[in-house]
């Protein structure tokens, strides 16, 4: 806690005291009732000791994933001038950083970089001394720059590497139009440093402007002001006047066109995808209006979507003013648009109130997942809300069954680990369920009021879990002292599993699906006879996801024959069905599986398939064939996430 301000040290200590005083009660509670997912008292004790140890030496508010000396000096503004060279797969140019010295004695500026080629560093035309330290596998290489005496403006001239972890350069063949290349960046969690030398920590916020130079026929867009009617001349200018964390800096270049969806919303996509995307996501403007009505004015001017090629490794990324979206959710029936609600919701929970470190990601994703459900309910009604909440809850249960106890903690200990290790259903669904419990205890209207004030209080700030708890202690815990207590809150945040008595989402629409599955499994009803004509995509997902692991070839065949599941065009249904195909070695679906794995790079869809395939030698051999064929088109993150399954 060497460099921690006193306030934070006191906070950590008081938290420790709270936690040690709550452990006994929780231990007693856990002993009283034995639940399948709960651990023995010894395990609970071991876990708590670990949680306590964790709290005692984690420096809350310290970003363990950045080398930046941001307690002494902070970058406030970045001016980029970059040329995209599609032949060399490089961005080349300069980043001019304007810094503020918080400590007048500070002598150097330490930046994060990864695989950057630094050619020179100057200030007012004078060369500055610098040293690029050896690279760490997770964190990249620290760049130490001797600060000039007077000036606060430093220019780094550099080029990115073709294998930059935060950028994917696609050949024309990997795009929808097949004629032009494409580039996109993905900075979260710590990949901005692979295309800009900066203080790559969510604790630091910067404004930025940029000039991006591209081949004339292409259009560049950024997480900044984009003029939809800009002339296509190969030189594009951007400004982001609001201070944002580095993980939200984003750039894409391609054969892009724009179509408006509403007054403040529109979509950028390759021409052949544009109309279907605009139709699929036409409710975006209503979502924006509904969210503002509940949680306060939208802070970011416009809200546009950018549809990426299918290799985009995530479902979506909440880059401010311009969410990046996978094309795999264009299903033709708006069944997968919760993703848009999710990325939009980040405009409040995440982009305005931001996690201070990656340990605190649940503050971004848990709040956003909670908001997503609420937006979906406002736009599509309660049935949809309930169905999506049940499916999310089941994803959470699956992760609780498979993740280690330490990885089930909302405020996860990520020291010495890859920042991307935090990505699971824990920050998302466990975080959202925690908020749902508070909502149910104090009442929805009251909780909405709390959220509105919380978003205002911390707007454009980065906060830690501990700061959030302090805020809760001052607000809800005082206002609703009957309904809430801090032991319970600490249990949610610092312990594994789902606390006993947590809300369990339910959906009436799934009752008849359970019945149909049961009757079919018992041989009472044939697949063709199940009345599925009115089933929604969510009912199909629930039907498939809850099948027993082992089915006979005959059973797989009868499902496929009745419902053409191998041919499903819905990428989520196809995913669920292909998981069943792998588990049951249903070879008829394997050509489709091969096509799926080689045409989609969204990690959430492909990784579980690779993992399942890797469990048998034949499956692994098949996975390797698909992976080798797909690898040139996969994003670096998808490659690294799946490589281990095929080797
Ligand atoms: N910000 C995340 C994506 C992310 C998280 C990237 C952590 C890197 C590290 C984005 O908002 C997200 O949550 N995407 C989900 C959407 C889903 C939960 C609706 C995804 O991509 O699957
Ligand atoms: Zn998210």
XYZ file of C-alpha atoms and ligand atoms in Angstrom:
670
model
C 0.000 0.000 0.000
C 3.061 2.123 -0.444
C 1.631 4.713 -2.783
C -1.957 4.499 -1.684
C -3.527 7.706 -0.464
C -4.475 7.597 3.205
C -8.174 7.618 2.395
C -7.863 4.401 0.452
C -5.754 2.727 3.095
C -8.367 3.495 5.699
C -10.972 2.116 3.346
C -9.183 -1.178 2.846
C -8.697 -1.545 6.589
C -12.290 -0.773 7.445
C -13.394 -3.237 4.806
C -11.181 -5.865 6.362
C -12.812 -5.289 9.682
C -16.280 -5.531 8.157
C -15.353 -8.691 6.356
C -13.826 -10.451 9.331
C -16.825 -9.568 11.443
C -19.205 -10.902 8.816
C -17.389 -14.176 8.209
C -18.688 -15.906 11.273
C -22.325 -15.235 10.488
C -21.917 -16.361 6.909
C -20.176 -19.495 8.053
C -23.062 -20.300 10.362
C -25.576 -19.675 7.629
C -23.768 -21.942 5.255
C -23.578 -24.694 7.832
C -27.280 -24.513 8.510
C -28.393 -25.449 5.004
C -26.566 -27.692 2.594
C -27.063 -26.646 -1.027
C -25.586 -28.545 -3.957
C -23.361 -25.675 -5.040
C -22.169 -24.780 -1.581
C -18.870 -25.911 -0.121
C -18.036 -27.649 3.138
C -17.376 -25.463 6.218
C -13.653 -26.144 5.806
C -13.783 -24.973 2.217
C -15.782 -21.936 3.219
C -13.246 -21.138 5.902
C -10.359 -21.617 3.496
C -12.101 -19.358 1.016
C -12.701 -16.658 3.563
C -9.156 -16.740 4.776
C -8.141 -16.304 1.214
C -10.613 -13.467 0.698
C -9.289 -11.783 3.798
C -5.721 -12.291 2.712
C -6.690 -10.931 -0.652
C -8.137 -7.800 0.887
C -5.205 -7.341 3.208
C -2.655 -7.110 0.448
C -4.536 -6.009 -2.654
C -3.927 -2.356 -3.171
C -7.468 -1.292 -4.033
C -7.360 1.240 -6.816
C -3.959 0.111 -8.032
C -4.061 -1.033 -11.618
C -1.981 -4.201 -11.732
C -2.258 -4.231 -15.521
C -0.495 -0.998 -16.330
C 3.083 0.216 -15.946
C 1.990 3.863 -16.057
C 3.166 6.142 -13.236
C -0.251 7.759 -13.251
C -0.078 8.763 -9.570
C 2.646 11.278 -10.539
C 1.742 12.357 -14.051
C -1.315 11.825 -16.245
C -1.944 12.115 -19.934
C -4.960 14.392 -20.461
C -5.189 14.632 -24.229
C -3.950 12.610 -27.196
C -3.611 13.836 -30.777
C -3.165 11.001 -33.233
C -1.925 11.253 -36.787
C -1.875 7.762 -38.268
C -1.632 6.270 -41.734
C -3.103 2.820 -42.340
C -0.843 0.737 -44.543
C -2.852 -2.325 -45.587
C 0.082 -3.937 -47.393
C 2.397 -3.794 -44.415
C -0.516 -4.208 -41.939
C 0.749 -1.293 -39.923
C -0.430 1.992 -38.518
C 2.369 4.515 -38.803
C 2.547 8.050 -37.471
C 2.510 9.873 -34.184
C 0.747 10.234 -30.882
C 1.123 13.634 -29.283
C 0.437 13.422 -25.555
C -0.400 16.380 -23.357
C 0.387 15.569 -19.744
C -0.424 17.041 -16.372
C 2.174 16.710 -13.609
C 0.480 15.738 -10.370
C 3.817 15.524 -8.594
C 6.005 18.561 -9.416
C 9.108 16.425 -8.794
C 8.207 13.835 -11.416
C 11.104 13.184 -13.816
C 9.728 10.622 -16.217
C 6.565 9.547 -17.952
C 5.992 5.785 -18.075
C 3.709 4.574 -20.855
C 2.343 1.169 -21.776
C 3.237 -0.315 -25.146
C 3.058 -3.711 -26.781
C 4.948 -4.637 -29.930
C 5.333 -0.994 -30.967
C 8.276 0.196 -33.017
C 9.264 3.564 -31.527
C 11.314 5.674 -33.952
C 11.714 8.877 -31.934
C 10.232 10.875 -29.097
C 10.301 14.660 -29.155
C 9.053 17.724 -27.353
C 8.955 21.069 -29.148
C 11.220 19.622 -31.818
C 13.859 18.408 -29.327
C 14.582 14.687 -29.001
C 13.805 13.198 -25.584
C 15.676 10.298 -23.993
C 13.647 7.164 -23.574
C 14.016 3.516 -22.745
C 11.782 0.663 -23.839
C 11.948 -2.022 -21.146
C 11.841 -5.761 -21.910
C 8.319 -6.989 -22.645
C 6.183 -8.955 -20.205
C 3.905 -11.547 -21.805
C 0.720 -10.147 -20.234
C 1.531 -6.482 -19.920
C 3.742 -5.592 -22.854
C 6.708 -3.249 -22.460
C 7.005 -0.135 -20.293
C 8.245 2.927 -22.152
C 10.171 5.299 -19.873
C 10.458 8.834 -21.256
C 12.519 11.575 -19.621
C 10.120 14.481 -19.214
C 11.165 17.825 -20.685
C 11.836 20.621 -18.189
C 8.978 22.889 -19.153
C 6.797 21.583 -21.925
C 3.950 19.207 -21.214
C 3.571 18.075 -24.804
C 5.395 14.943 -25.947
C 5.261 13.363 -29.380
C 5.933 9.675 -29.898
C 6.641 8.663 -33.493
C 5.915 4.992 -33.957
C 4.531 2.117 -35.987
C 2.401 -0.819 -34.896
C 3.263 -4.452 -35.531
C 1.275 -6.549 -38.051
C 0.506 -8.905 -35.158
C -0.724 -6.156 -32.789
C -3.013 -7.835 -30.261
C -5.539 -5.013 -30.500
C -5.884 -4.742 -34.268
C -7.077 -7.096 -36.965
C -6.165 -6.528 -40.583
C -8.537 -8.387 -42.883
C -7.929 -9.218 -46.508
C -10.732 -8.474 -49.006
C -11.659 -12.180 -48.961
C -12.459 -11.903 -45.238
C -15.037 -9.147 -45.724
C -18.654 -9.258 -46.886
C -17.937 -7.352 -50.105
C -14.715 -9.268 -50.937
C -13.273 -6.229 -52.741
C -11.621 -4.093 -50.075
C -9.519 -4.783 -46.994
C -10.721 -3.948 -43.499
C -9.081 -2.935 -40.237
C -10.596 -2.779 -36.791
C -9.181 -2.302 -33.317
C -10.393 -3.814 -30.045
C -8.738 -2.178 -27.048
C -10.520 -3.641 -24.018
C -9.066 -4.801 -21.752
C -5.403 -3.869 -22.271
C -4.817 -3.828 -26.020
C -4.901 -0.082 -26.707
C -1.175 -0.175 -25.907
C -0.621 -2.324 -29.007
C -1.718 0.514 -31.296
C -1.080 3.683 -29.239
C 1.680 4.330 -26.685
C -0.340 5.575 -23.703
C -1.214 5.109 -20.053
C -3.340 2.059 -20.682
C -5.364 2.081 -17.492
C -9.075 2.760 -16.939
C -7.989 5.024 -14.068
C -6.743 7.569 -16.576
C -9.170 9.424 -18.851
C -8.199 11.360 -21.940
C -9.865 13.460 -24.597
C -8.552 12.834 -28.088
C -8.512 13.982 -31.646
C -7.199 12.174 -34.676
C -6.337 12.388 -38.338
C -6.524 8.975 -39.995
C -5.108 8.512 -43.498
C -6.442 5.603 -45.535
C -6.632 4.441 -49.149
C -9.045 6.885 -50.854
C -11.866 4.425 -51.468
C -12.165 3.481 -47.788
C -13.884 5.190 -44.857
C -12.435 5.481 -41.339
C -14.653 5.674 -38.242
C -13.708 6.092 -34.596
C -15.201 6.138 -31.098
C -15.484 9.890 -31.554
C -17.534 12.345 -33.588
C -18.081 10.810 -37.017
C -19.650 12.963 -39.715
C -21.954 10.554 -41.596
C -21.750 12.684 -44.755
C -17.972 13.131 -44.754
C -16.314 13.184 -48.159
C -14.488 9.951 -48.969
C -11.055 11.317 -49.651
C -8.781 9.129 -47.538
C -8.212 11.761 -44.829
C -10.603 11.664 -41.868
C -10.711 13.836 -38.793
C -12.188 13.020 -35.421
C -12.620 14.580 -32.026
C -13.662 13.018 -28.747
C -14.259 16.010 -26.460
C -15.262 13.937 -23.422
C -12.579 12.287 -21.322
C -12.621 8.514 -21.817
C -10.496 5.617 -20.571
C -8.006 4.193 -23.081
C -9.909 0.930 -23.558
C -12.632 2.912 -25.339
C -10.398 4.330 -28.065
C -11.349 2.553 -31.277
C -10.780 2.747 -35.008
C -12.181 0.879 -37.994
C -11.482 1.297 -41.693
C -13.287 -0.372 -44.545
C -15.726 -0.069 -47.390
C -18.333 1.391 -45.064
C -21.613 3.145 -45.695
C -24.002 4.829 -43.324
C -27.759 4.518 -42.904
C -29.760 6.492 -40.365
C -32.115 4.554 -38.067
C -33.448 7.518 -36.101
C -32.622 11.095 -35.228
C -29.612 10.219 -33.101
C -28.972 6.631 -34.205
C -27.589 5.052 -37.338
C -25.547 2.171 -38.623
C -22.229 1.875 -40.488
C -21.657 -1.355 -42.374
C -20.340 -2.788 -45.596
C -22.896 -2.050 -48.362
C -24.258 -5.602 -48.631
C -24.988 -5.763 -44.897
C -26.300 -2.233 -44.380
C -30.030 -2.657 -45.071
C -30.439 -5.869 -43.071
C -28.507 -4.373 -40.134
C -30.587 -1.182 -40.152
C -33.789 -3.259 -40.179
C -32.613 -5.639 -37.449
C -31.583 -2.819 -35.142
C -34.337 -0.330 -35.966
C -35.436 -0.226 -32.312
C -32.131 1.314 -31.212
C -33.584 4.831 -31.121
C -36.495 3.675 -28.902
C -34.018 1.929 -26.620
C -32.034 5.144 -26.334
C -35.118 7.197 -25.499
C -36.397 4.651 -22.969
C -33.035 4.410 -21.211
C -32.744 8.185 -20.964
C -36.197 8.391 -19.419
C -35.131 6.051 -16.626
C -31.457 6.755 -16.078
C -30.854 10.323 -17.213
C -29.792 12.078 -20.421
C -27.502 10.302 -22.869
C -24.114 12.022 -22.550
C -22.527 11.193 -25.875
C -24.442 13.087 -28.567
C -24.958 10.402 -31.253
C -25.294 6.635 -30.826
C -24.287 4.711 -33.945
C -23.487 1.059 -34.580
C -20.662 -0.328 -36.649
C -21.211 -3.823 -38.045
C -17.906 -5.673 -38.230
C -16.955 -8.675 -40.344
C -17.685 -12.050 -38.661
C -14.168 -12.380 -37.232
C -14.930 -9.717 -34.603
C -13.997 -11.600 -31.409
C -16.815 -10.249 -29.234
C -20.552 -9.851 -29.530
C -20.246 -6.144 -29.091
C -17.956 -3.459 -27.764
C -19.301 -0.261 -26.256
C -16.933 2.176 -27.965
C -18.483 5.569 -27.163
C -20.756 7.063 -29.840
C -20.089 4.003 -32.003
C -20.629 0.513 -30.606
C -18.815 -2.218 -32.536
C -21.183 -5.125 -33.266
C -20.752 -8.690 -34.543
C -22.800 -9.513 -37.658
C -23.707 -12.866 -36.043
C -26.672 -11.225 -34.276
C -28.400 -10.190 -37.499
C -30.936 -12.996 -37.254
C -33.757 -11.453 -39.299
C -36.212 -11.390 -36.395
C -34.597 -9.115 -33.757
C -34.209 -12.143 -31.509
C -30.628 -11.300 -30.537
C -30.869 -7.515 -30.140
C -30.309 -7.680 -26.378
C -26.719 -7.189 -27.474
C -27.586 -3.689 -28.711
C -29.405 -2.892 -25.464
C -26.276 -4.069 -23.660
C -23.790 -1.939 -25.594
C -26.118 1.055 -25.399
C -26.506 0.607 -21.632
C -22.732 0.905 -21.288
C -23.154 4.568 -22.263
C -24.279 4.967 -18.639
C -22.709 2.036 -16.792
C -19.150 1.833 -18.035
C -18.502 4.736 -20.323
C -19.643 7.437 -17.905
C -19.092 5.494 -14.650
C -16.057 3.320 -15.336
C -14.323 0.506 -13.451
C -11.075 1.830 -11.985
C -9.188 -1.426 -12.544
C -10.021 -4.750 -14.233
C -10.760 -6.277 -10.845
C -13.731 -3.914 -10.744
C -15.082 -4.967 -14.171
C -18.296 -6.175 -12.544
C -19.188 -2.514 -11.905
C -19.236 -2.095 -15.688
C -20.665 -5.407 -16.798
C -22.946 -6.290 -13.882
C -24.700 -2.915 -13.992
C -24.864 -3.102 -17.771
C -26.348 -6.599 -17.716
C -28.924 -5.423 -15.183
C -29.760 -2.437 -17.403
C -29.907 -4.665 -20.498
C -32.699 -6.744 -18.960
C -34.557 -3.596 -17.976
C -34.243 -2.058 -21.458
C -35.408 -5.280 -23.084
C -38.427 -5.283 -20.809
C -39.259 -1.665 -21.648
C -39.057 -2.291 -25.405
C -40.245 -5.895 -25.799
C -42.226 -6.618 -22.625
C -42.083 -8.730 -19.519
C -42.118 -12.156 -21.196
C -38.949 -11.389 -23.108
C -37.367 -10.005 -19.940
C -38.152 -13.151 -17.999
C -36.960 -15.510 -20.700
C -33.663 -13.686 -21.134
C -33.169 -13.524 -17.363
C -33.664 -17.297 -17.030
C -31.203 -18.018 -19.837
C -28.672 -15.660 -18.243
C -29.178 -17.333 -14.876
C -28.516 -20.730 -16.426
C -25.288 -19.445 -17.969
C -24.301 -18.230 -14.532
C -25.065 -21.591 -12.940
C -22.905 -23.319 -15.550
C -19.969 -21.043 -14.727
C -20.437 -21.494 -10.990
C -20.263 -25.241 -11.526
C -17.048 -25.020 -13.525
C -15.015 -22.038 -12.262
C -12.689 -22.158 -9.254
C -14.013 -20.492 -6.084
C -11.614 -17.574 -6.517
C -12.913 -16.900 -10.004
C -16.495 -16.746 -8.722
C -15.786 -13.611 -6.708
C -17.127 -10.364 -8.154
C -14.091 -8.390 -6.964
C -11.712 -10.939 -8.479
C -7.992 -10.993 -7.678
C -6.270 -10.562 -11.048
C -2.737 -9.923 -9.860
C -0.238 -11.714 -12.051
C -2.963 -12.829 -14.411
C -4.101 -11.875 -17.855
C -6.670 -9.065 -17.565
C -8.932 -10.969 -19.980
C -9.252 -13.757 -17.362
C -11.972 -11.674 -15.702
C -14.274 -12.365 -18.658
C -16.938 -14.889 -17.490
C -20.587 -14.841 -16.459
C -19.536 -13.810 -12.947
C -19.112 -10.045 -13.532
C -22.116 -10.093 -15.901
C -24.832 -12.325 -14.518
C -23.776 -12.569 -10.889
C -23.329 -8.791 -10.866
C -26.790 -8.318 -12.377
C -28.395 -10.790 -9.980
C -26.895 -8.914 -7.036
C -28.512 -5.707 -8.283
C -31.766 -7.524 -8.929
C -31.781 -8.618 -5.310
C -31.329 -5.031 -4.117
C -34.080 -3.966 -6.536
C -36.443 -6.576 -5.122
C -35.645 -5.668 -1.548
C -36.105 -1.923 -1.809
C -38.554 -1.722 -4.719
C -37.958 -1.019 -8.372
C -38.746 2.696 -8.383
C -36.464 3.309 -5.453
C -33.662 1.370 -7.044
C -34.093 3.249 -10.327
C -33.773 6.519 -8.430
C -30.607 5.214 -6.807
C -29.135 4.282 -10.186
C -29.933 7.685 -11.616
C -28.115 9.415 -8.753
C -25.237 6.932 -8.859
C -24.675 7.536 -12.579
C -24.680 11.298 -11.953
C -22.469 11.159 -8.900
C -19.718 9.245 -10.662
C -20.161 10.499 -14.231
C -16.815 10.635 -16.053
C -15.044 9.067 -13.093
C -13.397 5.680 -12.646
C -14.344 3.925 -9.425
C -13.243 0.899 -7.423
C -15.425 -1.741 -5.803
C -14.453 -0.262 -2.446
C -15.590 3.206 -3.447
C -18.868 1.693 -4.584
C -19.312 -0.015 -1.202
C -18.557 3.240 0.603
C -21.199 4.937 -1.538
C -23.726 2.182 -0.754
C -22.946 2.578 2.941
C -23.745 6.281 2.732
C -26.883 5.906 0.631
C -28.986 2.737 0.345
C -27.740 1.149 3.540
C -28.852 4.190 5.508
C -32.097 4.737 3.612
C -33.113 1.083 3.650
C -31.495 -0.175 6.823
C -34.364 -2.618 7.371
C -34.151 -4.159 3.936
C -30.389 -4.245 3.322
C -27.351 -5.139 5.343
C -23.672 -4.897 4.690
C -22.891 -8.537 5.542
C -25.057 -9.617 2.696
C -23.500 -7.056 0.342
C -20.001 -8.232 1.286
C -21.057 -11.818 0.710
C -22.182 -10.978 -2.822
C -19.008 -9.078 -3.633
C -16.271 -11.018 -1.861
C -17.457 -14.610 -1.743
C -17.818 -17.392 -4.286
C -21.135 -18.772 -5.510
C -24.624 -17.331 -5.428
C -25.726 -16.349 -1.917
C -28.464 -18.470 -0.433
C -31.901 -16.952 -1.018
C -30.849 -14.904 -4.064
C -33.558 -14.193 -6.642
C -34.182 -17.018 -9.110
C -35.518 -15.718 -12.444
C -38.612 -17.575 -13.718
C -40.446 -17.576 -17.030
C -43.951 -18.907 -17.692
C -43.031 -19.272 -21.348
C -40.611 -22.055 -20.456
C -43.122 -24.231 -18.625
C -44.528 -25.802 -21.784
C -41.016 -26.135 -23.212
C -39.956 -28.160 -20.172
C -43.047 -30.287 -20.580
C -42.426 -30.866 -24.289
C -38.797 -31.843 -23.650
C -39.792 -34.199 -20.862
C -42.527 -35.899 -22.875
C -40.245 -36.286 -25.845
C -37.424 -37.721 -23.727
C -39.834 -40.191 -22.163
C -41.024 -41.252 -25.597
C -44.563 -40.023 -24.929
C -44.559 -37.473 -27.762
C -42.683 -37.644 -31.062
C -40.568 -34.671 -32.071
C -42.793 -33.788 -35.057
C -45.811 -33.702 -32.779
C -44.416 -31.056 -30.433
C -46.316 -27.826 -31.008
C -43.425 -25.458 -31.719
C -44.926 -23.112 -34.304
C -45.248 -20.262 -31.800
C -41.890 -20.823 -30.108
C -39.521 -17.893 -29.895
C -35.765 -18.181 -30.337
C -35.455 -18.021 -26.552
C -37.782 -20.984 -26.134
C -35.713 -22.927 -28.649
C -32.534 -22.085 -26.785
C -34.104 -23.176 -23.510
C -35.355 -26.384 -25.137
C -31.889 -27.305 -26.446
C -29.702 -26.003 -23.619
C -31.511 -28.145 -21.077
C -31.300 -31.437 -22.918
C -29.430 -34.185 -21.046
C -25.774 -34.506 -22.089
C -26.218 -37.952 -23.632
C -28.794 -38.560 -26.368
C -28.965 -41.491 -28.769
C -28.217 -41.126 -32.465
C -31.893 -41.876 -33.046
C -32.937 -39.028 -30.751
C -30.552 -36.564 -32.406
C -31.809 -37.629 -35.826
C -35.434 -37.238 -34.855
C -34.872 -33.713 -33.506
C -32.927 -32.725 -36.585
C -35.518 -34.200 -38.936
C -38.406 -32.519 -37.165
C -36.789 -29.087 -36.712
C -33.938 -28.844 -39.283
C -31.574 -27.801 -36.521
C -28.375 -28.483 -38.464
C -29.610 -25.991 -41.018
C -30.614 -23.309 -38.488
C -29.549 -19.860 -39.588
C -29.844 -18.439 -36.089
C -26.287 -18.412 -34.782
C -27.285 -18.931 -31.144
C -29.612 -21.855 -31.925
C -26.953 -23.308 -34.220
C -24.441 -22.960 -31.393
C -26.642 -24.816 -28.896
C -27.397 -27.547 -31.408
C -23.763 -27.960 -32.429
C -22.791 -28.278 -28.748
C -25.245 -31.188 -28.563
C -23.838 -32.607 -31.799
C -20.314 -32.620 -30.357
C -21.392 -34.121 -27.045
C -23.212 -36.910 -28.856
C -20.822 -37.322 -31.768
C -23.681 -36.635 -34.181
C -21.582 -36.722 -37.326
C -24.323 -35.512 -39.670
C -23.909 -32.022 -38.207
C -20.115 -31.974 -38.464
C -19.883 -30.386 -41.925
C -22.086 -27.592 -40.545
C -19.873 -27.445 -37.448
C -16.820 -27.062 -39.656
C -18.478 -24.298 -41.615
C -19.558 -22.585 -38.376
C -16.079 -22.681 -36.834
C -14.426 -21.424 -39.988
C -16.851 -18.591 -40.682
C -17.380 -17.056 -37.217
C -14.692 -15.644 -34.946
C -16.882 -14.567 -32.049
C -15.200 -16.232 -29.139
C -18.322 -16.807 -27.064
C -19.737 -18.928 -29.906
C -16.639 -20.865 -30.964
C -14.709 -21.411 -27.732
C -17.221 -23.750 -26.019
C -17.277 -25.844 -29.216
C -13.486 -26.148 -29.318
C -13.426 -26.961 -25.617
C -16.023 -29.707 -26.040
C -14.325 -31.099 -29.161
C -10.969 -31.255 -27.380
C -12.326 -33.846 -24.923
C -11.895 -36.782 -27.330
C -8.956 -37.583 -29.660
C -11.217 -37.642 -32.758
C -12.900 -34.429 -31.699
C -9.559 -32.797 -31.165
C -8.333 -33.861 -34.599
C -11.472 -32.373 -36.147
C -11.037 -29.204 -34.069
C -7.468 -28.901 -35.267
C -8.498 -29.160 -38.912
C -11.132 -26.460 -38.456
C -8.842 -24.269 -36.368
C -5.966 -24.487 -38.848
C -8.268 -23.555 -41.697
C -9.867 -20.707 -39.733
C -6.751 -19.346 -38.058
C -5.656 -16.936 -40.800
C -9.068 -15.281 -40.490
C -9.378 -15.327 -36.706
C -8.648 -12.313 -34.538
C -5.478 -12.650 -32.401
C -7.669 -12.923 -29.268
C -9.709 -15.790 -30.734
C -6.496 -17.542 -31.752
C -4.971 -17.273 -28.288
C -8.203 -18.267 -26.541
C -8.547 -21.516 -28.500
C -5.049 -22.601 -29.444
C -4.645 -24.724 -26.326
C -7.701 -26.846 -27.220
C -6.259 -28.072 -30.501
C -2.592 -28.586 -29.595
N -17.202 -4.657 -22.995
C -17.676 -5.933 -23.352
C -16.697 -6.725 -24.138
C -15.383 -6.990 -23.405
C -15.352 -7.261 -22.042
C -14.212 -6.978 -24.116
C -14.128 -7.488 -21.405
C -12.998 -7.215 -23.479
C -12.956 -7.471 -22.125
C -18.999 -5.847 -24.098
O -19.839 -4.846 -23.634
C -19.735 -7.118 -23.841
O -20.042 -7.350 -22.709
N -19.989 -7.895 -24.848
C -20.725 -9.127 -24.717
C -22.167 -8.817 -24.973
C -23.169 -9.688 -24.319
C -22.978 -9.888 -22.858
C -24.569 -9.145 -24.582
C -20.183 -10.079 -25.748
O -19.338 -9.656 -26.556
O -20.547 -11.237 -25.766
Zn -20.565 -5.296 -21.660
